[in-house]
């Protein structure tokens, strides 16, 4: 409900824009024109194809980042030697903006879907990895020692004690990474790794098709908002469960 109320200023802005906007404007057409352009793109099949390509790059890259970041972060956090040796370098690499990686990735790997997926994964893995490192460090040593004394195998200790403790941190890192992942996926399209929404945006901008550009931006923003809202709810639910189990 609070999130819905927070959208009221945006809704009011769009309503005012619709009332006062000029349908003939080449830069600021009213929202009704955006939806008309989106409907035309959908009828032509361009919108569905572009959306599917961008979303597949986004989902595959984010999934690869979650798996890699969680496992690597847990391994680093559970080893003092790895922690001391790698964390300073990881902190440095994590400060590099994801957008800056796209042209470098295209230069090294060429164009194509795989380049987009790997670029998204590398750009967004850091908040997940560093959160996993911190969460692993925070697991009380006595808990793992008790599990070892009770005869739990290494795999059982990880499954029953380590991974449940990491889940809230990984979900938080994923929520942070999700918005970055969409930006990088769009930039990857623009730099030629695919024919997704980013490429469609550039083509429509070059054709001075302002309604389509605004409509595509609204579509991307809506997806980002819904994704963030879902992940925030998942994070809150997991955090409540984790706090209850930790008591």
Tab-separated table of C-alpha atoms in Angstrom:
chain	number	residue	atom	x	y	z
A	1	UNK	CA	0.000	0.000	0.000
A	2	UNK	CA	2.819	2.418	0.873
A	3	UNK	CA	4.499	1.633	-2.452
A	4	UNK	CA	1.242	2.331	-4.298
A	5	UNK	CA	0.865	5.706	-2.581
A	6	UNK	CA	4.446	6.492	-3.525
A	7	UNK	CA	3.489	6.208	-7.193
A	8	UNK	CA	0.780	8.878	-6.924
A	9	UNK	CA	3.117	11.766	-7.895
A	10	UNK	CA	4.173	9.861	-11.029
A	11	UNK	CA	0.544	9.098	-11.913
A	12	UNK	CA	-0.360	12.767	-11.384
A	13	UNK	CA	2.552	13.833	-13.592
A	14	UNK	CA	1.481	11.502	-16.397
A	15	UNK	CA	-2.147	12.644	-16.093
A	16	UNK	CA	-1.111	16.293	-16.310
A	17	UNK	CA	1.168	15.488	-19.231
A	18	UNK	CA	-1.727	13.797	-21.020
A	19	UNK	CA	-4.035	16.767	-20.473
A	20	UNK	CA	-1.534	19.433	-21.528
A	21	UNK	CA	0.631	17.508	-23.988
A	22	UNK	CA	0.592	18.092	-27.729
A	23	UNK	CA	0.083	14.872	-29.746
A	24	UNK	CA	2.052	16.460	-32.590
A	25	UNK	CA	5.106	17.181	-30.412
A	26	UNK	CA	8.292	15.576	-31.744
A	27	UNK	CA	9.905	15.438	-28.287
A	28	UNK	CA	7.227	15.387	-25.575
A	29	UNK	CA	4.133	13.580	-26.877
A	30	UNK	CA	1.426	12.746	-24.309
A	31	UNK	CA	1.291	9.249	-22.762
A	32	UNK	CA	-1.630	8.155	-24.965
A	33	UNK	CA	0.751	8.363	-27.933
A	34	UNK	CA	3.257	6.158	-26.099
A	35	UNK	CA	0.714	3.387	-25.712
A	36	UNK	CA	-0.331	3.722	-29.340
A	37	UNK	CA	3.285	3.278	-30.429
A	38	UNK	CA	3.754	0.301	-28.103
A	39	UNK	CA	0.621	-1.290	-29.576
A	40	UNK	CA	2.032	-0.820	-33.080
A	41	UNK	CA	5.359	-2.360	-32.072
A	42	UNK	CA	3.497	-5.279	-30.526
A	43	UNK	CA	1.383	-5.769	-33.645
A	44	UNK	CA	4.549	-5.837	-35.775
A	45	UNK	CA	6.108	-8.445	-33.494
A	46	UNK	CA	9.093	-6.206	-32.719
A	47	UNK	CA	8.180	-5.514	-29.101
A	48	UNK	CA	7.741	-9.140	-28.034
A	49	UNK	CA	10.965	-10.257	-29.737
A	50	UNK	CA	13.002	-7.384	-28.277
A	51	UNK	CA	11.512	-7.814	-24.811
A	52	UNK	CA	12.178	-11.567	-24.855
A	53	UNK	CA	15.818	-11.037	-25.823
A	54	UNK	CA	16.487	-8.377	-23.188
A	55	UNK	CA	14.712	-10.329	-20.446
A	56	UNK	CA	16.593	-13.519	-21.294
A	57	UNK	CA	19.916	-11.663	-21.081
A	58	UNK	CA	18.805	-10.076	-17.812
A	59	UNK	CA	17.532	-13.299	-16.204
A	60	UNK	CA	20.422	-15.513	-17.318
A	61	UNK	CA	23.044	-12.941	-16.315
A	62	UNK	CA	21.436	-12.308	-12.930
A	63	UNK	CA	21.010	-16.044	-12.257
A	64	UNK	CA	24.662	-16.692	-13.111
A	65	UNK	CA	25.681	-13.833	-10.805
A	66	UNK	CA	23.576	-15.193	-7.922
A	67	UNK	CA	25.013	-18.711	-8.199
A	68	UNK	CA	28.606	-17.554	-8.668
A	69	UNK	CA	28.413	-14.804	-6.058
A	70	UNK	CA	26.776	-16.958	-3.391
A	71	UNK	CA	29.161	-19.900	-3.751
A	72	UNK	CA	32.311	-17.801	-4.119
A	73	UNK	CA	31.321	-15.459	-1.291
A	74	UNK	CA	30.594	-18.360	1.042
A	75	UNK	CA	33.943	-19.961	0.209
A	76	UNK	CA	35.847	-16.723	0.819
A	77	UNK	CA	33.944	-15.893	4.005
A	78	UNK	CA	34.615	-19.319	5.491
A	79	UNK	CA	38.390	-19.090	4.970
A	80	UNK	CA	40.441	-16.475	6.803
A	81	UNK	CA	43.304	-16.881	4.332
A	82	UNK	CA	41.091	-16.354	1.278
A	83	UNK	CA	39.317	-13.485	3.028
A	84	UNK	CA	42.551	-11.618	3.735
A	85	UNK	CA	44.005	-12.353	0.301
A	86	UNK	CA	41.000	-11.544	-1.895
A	87	UNK	CA	38.607	-9.145	-0.163
A	88	UNK	CA	40.662	-5.930	-0.741
A	89	UNK	CA	40.912	-6.695	-4.469
A	90	UNK	CA	37.226	-7.601	-4.658
A	91	UNK	CA	36.281	-4.343	-2.942
A	92	UNK	CA	38.286	-2.459	-5.579
A	93	UNK	CA	36.799	-4.320	-8.563
A	94	UNK	CA	33.292	-3.867	-7.140
A	95	UNK	CA	33.641	-0.071	-7.453
A	96	UNK	CA	33.974	-0.236	-11.251
A	97	UNK	CA	30.640	0.913	-12.769
A	98	UNK	CA	28.861	-1.870	-14.592
A	99	UNK	CA	28.191	0.412	-17.564
A	100	UNK	CA	31.936	0.827	-18.112
A	101	UNK	CA	32.332	-2.924	-18.578
A	102	UNK	CA	30.079	-3.200	-21.626
A	103	UNK	CA	32.415	-1.746	-24.299
A	104	UNK	CA	35.350	-3.679	-22.816
A	105	UNK	CA	33.365	-6.927	-22.941
A	106	UNK	CA	32.369	-6.300	-26.564
A	107	UNK	CA	36.012	-5.577	-27.413
A	108	UNK	CA	37.220	-8.801	-25.771
A	109	UNK	CA	34.359	-11.185	-26.543
A	110	UNK	CA	32.737	-9.708	-29.625
A	111	UNK	CA	29.011	-9.299	-30.088
A	112	UNK	CA	26.373	-11.911	-29.356
A	113	UNK	CA	23.988	-13.133	-26.681
A	114	UNK	CA	26.737	-14.804	-24.628
A	115	UNK	CA	28.618	-11.511	-24.344
A	116	UNK	CA	25.525	-9.812	-22.967
A	117	UNK	CA	24.866	-12.550	-20.409
A	118	UNK	CA	28.483	-12.665	-19.197
A	119	UNK	CA	28.672	-8.869	-19.002
A	120	UNK	CA	25.509	-8.679	-16.899
A	121	UNK	CA	26.781	-11.449	-14.612
A	122	UNK	CA	30.201	-9.856	-14.095
A	123	UNK	CA	28.739	-6.387	-13.558
A	124	UNK	CA	26.227	-7.415	-10.881
A	125	UNK	CA	27.927	-10.291	-9.065
A	126	UNK	CA	29.710	-8.021	-6.579
A	127	UNK	CA	26.895	-7.001	-4.191
A	128	UNK	CA	25.833	-10.646	-3.998
A	129	UNK	CA	29.373	-11.933	-3.470
A	130	UNK	CA	30.343	-9.328	-0.868
A	131	UNK	CA	27.069	-9.814	1.023
A	132	UNK	CA	27.703	-13.562	1.054
A	133	UNK	CA	31.224	-12.995	2.412
A	134	UNK	CA	29.910	-10.774	5.213
A	135	UNK	CA	27.060	-13.151	6.096
A	136	UNK	CA	29.391	-16.158	6.193
A	137	UNK	CA	31.771	-14.318	8.511
A	138	UNK	CA	28.840	-13.552	10.835
A	139	UNK	CA	27.860	-17.206	11.372
A	140	UNK	CA	28.823	-18.056	14.983
A	141	UNK	CA	31.723	-20.500	14.990
A	142	UNK	CA	30.180	-22.310	17.956
A	143	UNK	CA	27.151	-23.209	15.818
A	144	UNK	CA	29.289	-24.924	13.188
A	145	UNK	CA	31.450	-26.553	15.848
A	146	UNK	CA	28.362	-27.940	17.560
A	147	UNK	CA	27.102	-29.326	14.250
A	148	UNK	CA	30.475	-30.959	13.673
A	149	UNK	CA	30.417	-32.473	17.167
A	150	UNK	CA	26.933	-33.863	16.550
A	151	UNK	CA	28.240	-35.738	13.547
A	152	UNK	CA	26.878	-33.644	10.682
A	153	UNK	CA	28.879	-34.073	7.482
A	154	UNK	CA	30.373	-31.050	5.708
A	155	UNK	CA	27.565	-31.095	3.136
A	156	UNK	CA	24.913	-31.290	5.873
A	157	UNK	CA	26.517	-28.415	7.791
A	158	UNK	CA	26.427	-26.256	4.681
A	159	UNK	CA	22.858	-27.240	3.804
A	160	UNK	CA	21.385	-26.890	7.301
A	161	UNK	CA	23.441	-24.076	8.831
A	162	UNK	CA	25.456	-22.062	6.307
A	163	UNK	CA	23.014	-21.674	3.400
A	164	UNK	CA	19.981	-20.684	5.557
A	165	UNK	CA	22.128	-18.005	7.204
A	166	UNK	CA	23.246	-16.701	3.805
A	167	UNK	CA	19.804	-16.519	2.189
A	168	UNK	CA	18.699	-13.058	3.477
A	169	UNK	CA	22.060	-11.539	2.501
A	170	UNK	CA	21.939	-13.126	-0.947
A	171	UNK	CA	18.386	-11.876	-1.554
A	172	UNK	CA	19.414	-8.366	-0.472
A	173	UNK	CA	22.388	-8.490	-2.833
A	174	UNK	CA	20.128	-9.740	-5.616
A	175	UNK	CA	17.711	-6.856	-5.050
A	176	UNK	CA	20.566	-4.376	-5.390
A	177	UNK	CA	21.946	-6.219	-8.413
A	178	UNK	CA	18.614	-6.507	-10.244
A	179	UNK	CA	18.367	-2.825	-11.166
A	180	UNK	CA	22.005	-2.747	-12.297
A	181	UNK	CA	21.414	-5.902	-14.338
A	182	UNK	CA	18.649	-4.268	-16.380
A	183	UNK	CA	20.812	-1.203	-17.094
A	184	UNK	CA	23.716	-3.366	-18.242
A	185	UNK	CA	21.403	-5.575	-20.344
A	186	UNK	CA	20.075	-2.474	-22.127
A	187	UNK	CA	23.596	-1.131	-22.684
A	188	UNK	CA	24.686	-4.504	-24.030
A	189	UNK	CA	21.864	-4.254	-26.582
A	190	UNK	CA	22.920	-0.738	-27.510
A	191	UNK	CA	26.538	-1.802	-28.005
A	192	UNK	CA	25.452	-4.524	-30.383
A	193	UNK	CA	25.303	-7.750	-28.391
A	194	UNK	CA	21.674	-8.344	-29.320
A	195	UNK	CA	18.445	-6.944	-30.754
A	196	UNK	CA	16.623	-6.271	-27.513
A	197	UNK	CA	14.902	-3.257	-26.003
A	198	UNK	CA	18.133	-1.229	-25.912
A	199	UNK	CA	18.680	-1.667	-29.640
A	200	UNK	CA	15.011	-0.890	-30.313
A	201	UNK	CA	15.320	2.293	-28.235
A	202	UNK	CA	18.296	3.462	-30.298
A	203	UNK	CA	16.569	2.677	-33.591
A	204	UNK	CA	13.428	4.578	-32.574
A	205	UNK	CA	15.485	7.502	-31.289
A	206	UNK	CA	17.356	7.679	-34.599
A	207	UNK	CA	14.000	7.679	-36.406
A	208	UNK	CA	12.798	10.526	-34.140
A	209	UNK	CA	9.963	8.304	-32.911
A	210	UNK	CA	9.520	9.995	-29.526
A	211	UNK	CA	6.289	8.172	-28.565
A	212	UNK	CA	8.000	4.787	-28.952
A	213	UNK	CA	11.052	5.944	-26.980
A	214	UNK	CA	8.937	7.196	-24.075
A	215	UNK	CA	6.768	4.081	-24.187
A	216	UNK	CA	9.783	1.755	-24.077
A	217	UNK	CA	11.245	3.709	-21.160
A	218	UNK	CA	7.950	3.384	-19.286
A	219	UNK	CA	7.920	-0.359	-19.997
A	220	UNK	CA	11.459	-0.822	-18.671
A	221	UNK	CA	10.734	1.323	-15.610
A	222	UNK	CA	7.581	-0.646	-14.822
A	223	UNK	CA	9.458	-3.937	-15.032
A	224	UNK	CA	12.220	-2.619	-12.770
A	225	UNK	CA	9.730	-1.353	-10.202
A	226	UNK	CA	7.795	-4.627	-10.104
A	227	UNK	CA	10.987	-6.684	-9.829
A	228	UNK	CA	12.276	-4.556	-6.954
A	229	UNK	CA	8.921	-4.800	-5.159
A	230	UNK	CA	8.818	-8.601	-5.468
A	231	UNK	CA	12.403	-8.999	-4.246
A	232	UNK	CA	11.744	-6.633	-1.327
A	233	UNK	CA	8.794	-8.786	-0.229
A	234	UNK	CA	10.838	-11.977	-0.582
A	235	UNK	CA	13.650	-10.406	1.431
A	236	UNK	CA	11.280	-9.301	4.217
A	237	UNK	CA	9.674	-12.760	4.376
A	238	UNK	CA	13.020	-14.570	4.525
A	239	UNK	CA	14.358	-12.147	7.115
A	240	UNK	CA	11.353	-12.781	9.376
A	241	UNK	CA	11.810	-16.543	9.041
A	242	UNK	CA	15.542	-16.249	9.692
A	243	UNK	CA	15.008	-14.111	12.798
A	244	UNK	CA	12.458	-16.601	14.180
A	245	UNK	CA	14.760	-19.562	13.554
A	246	UNK	CA	17.695	-17.720	15.113
A	247	UNK	CA	15.876	-17.108	18.394
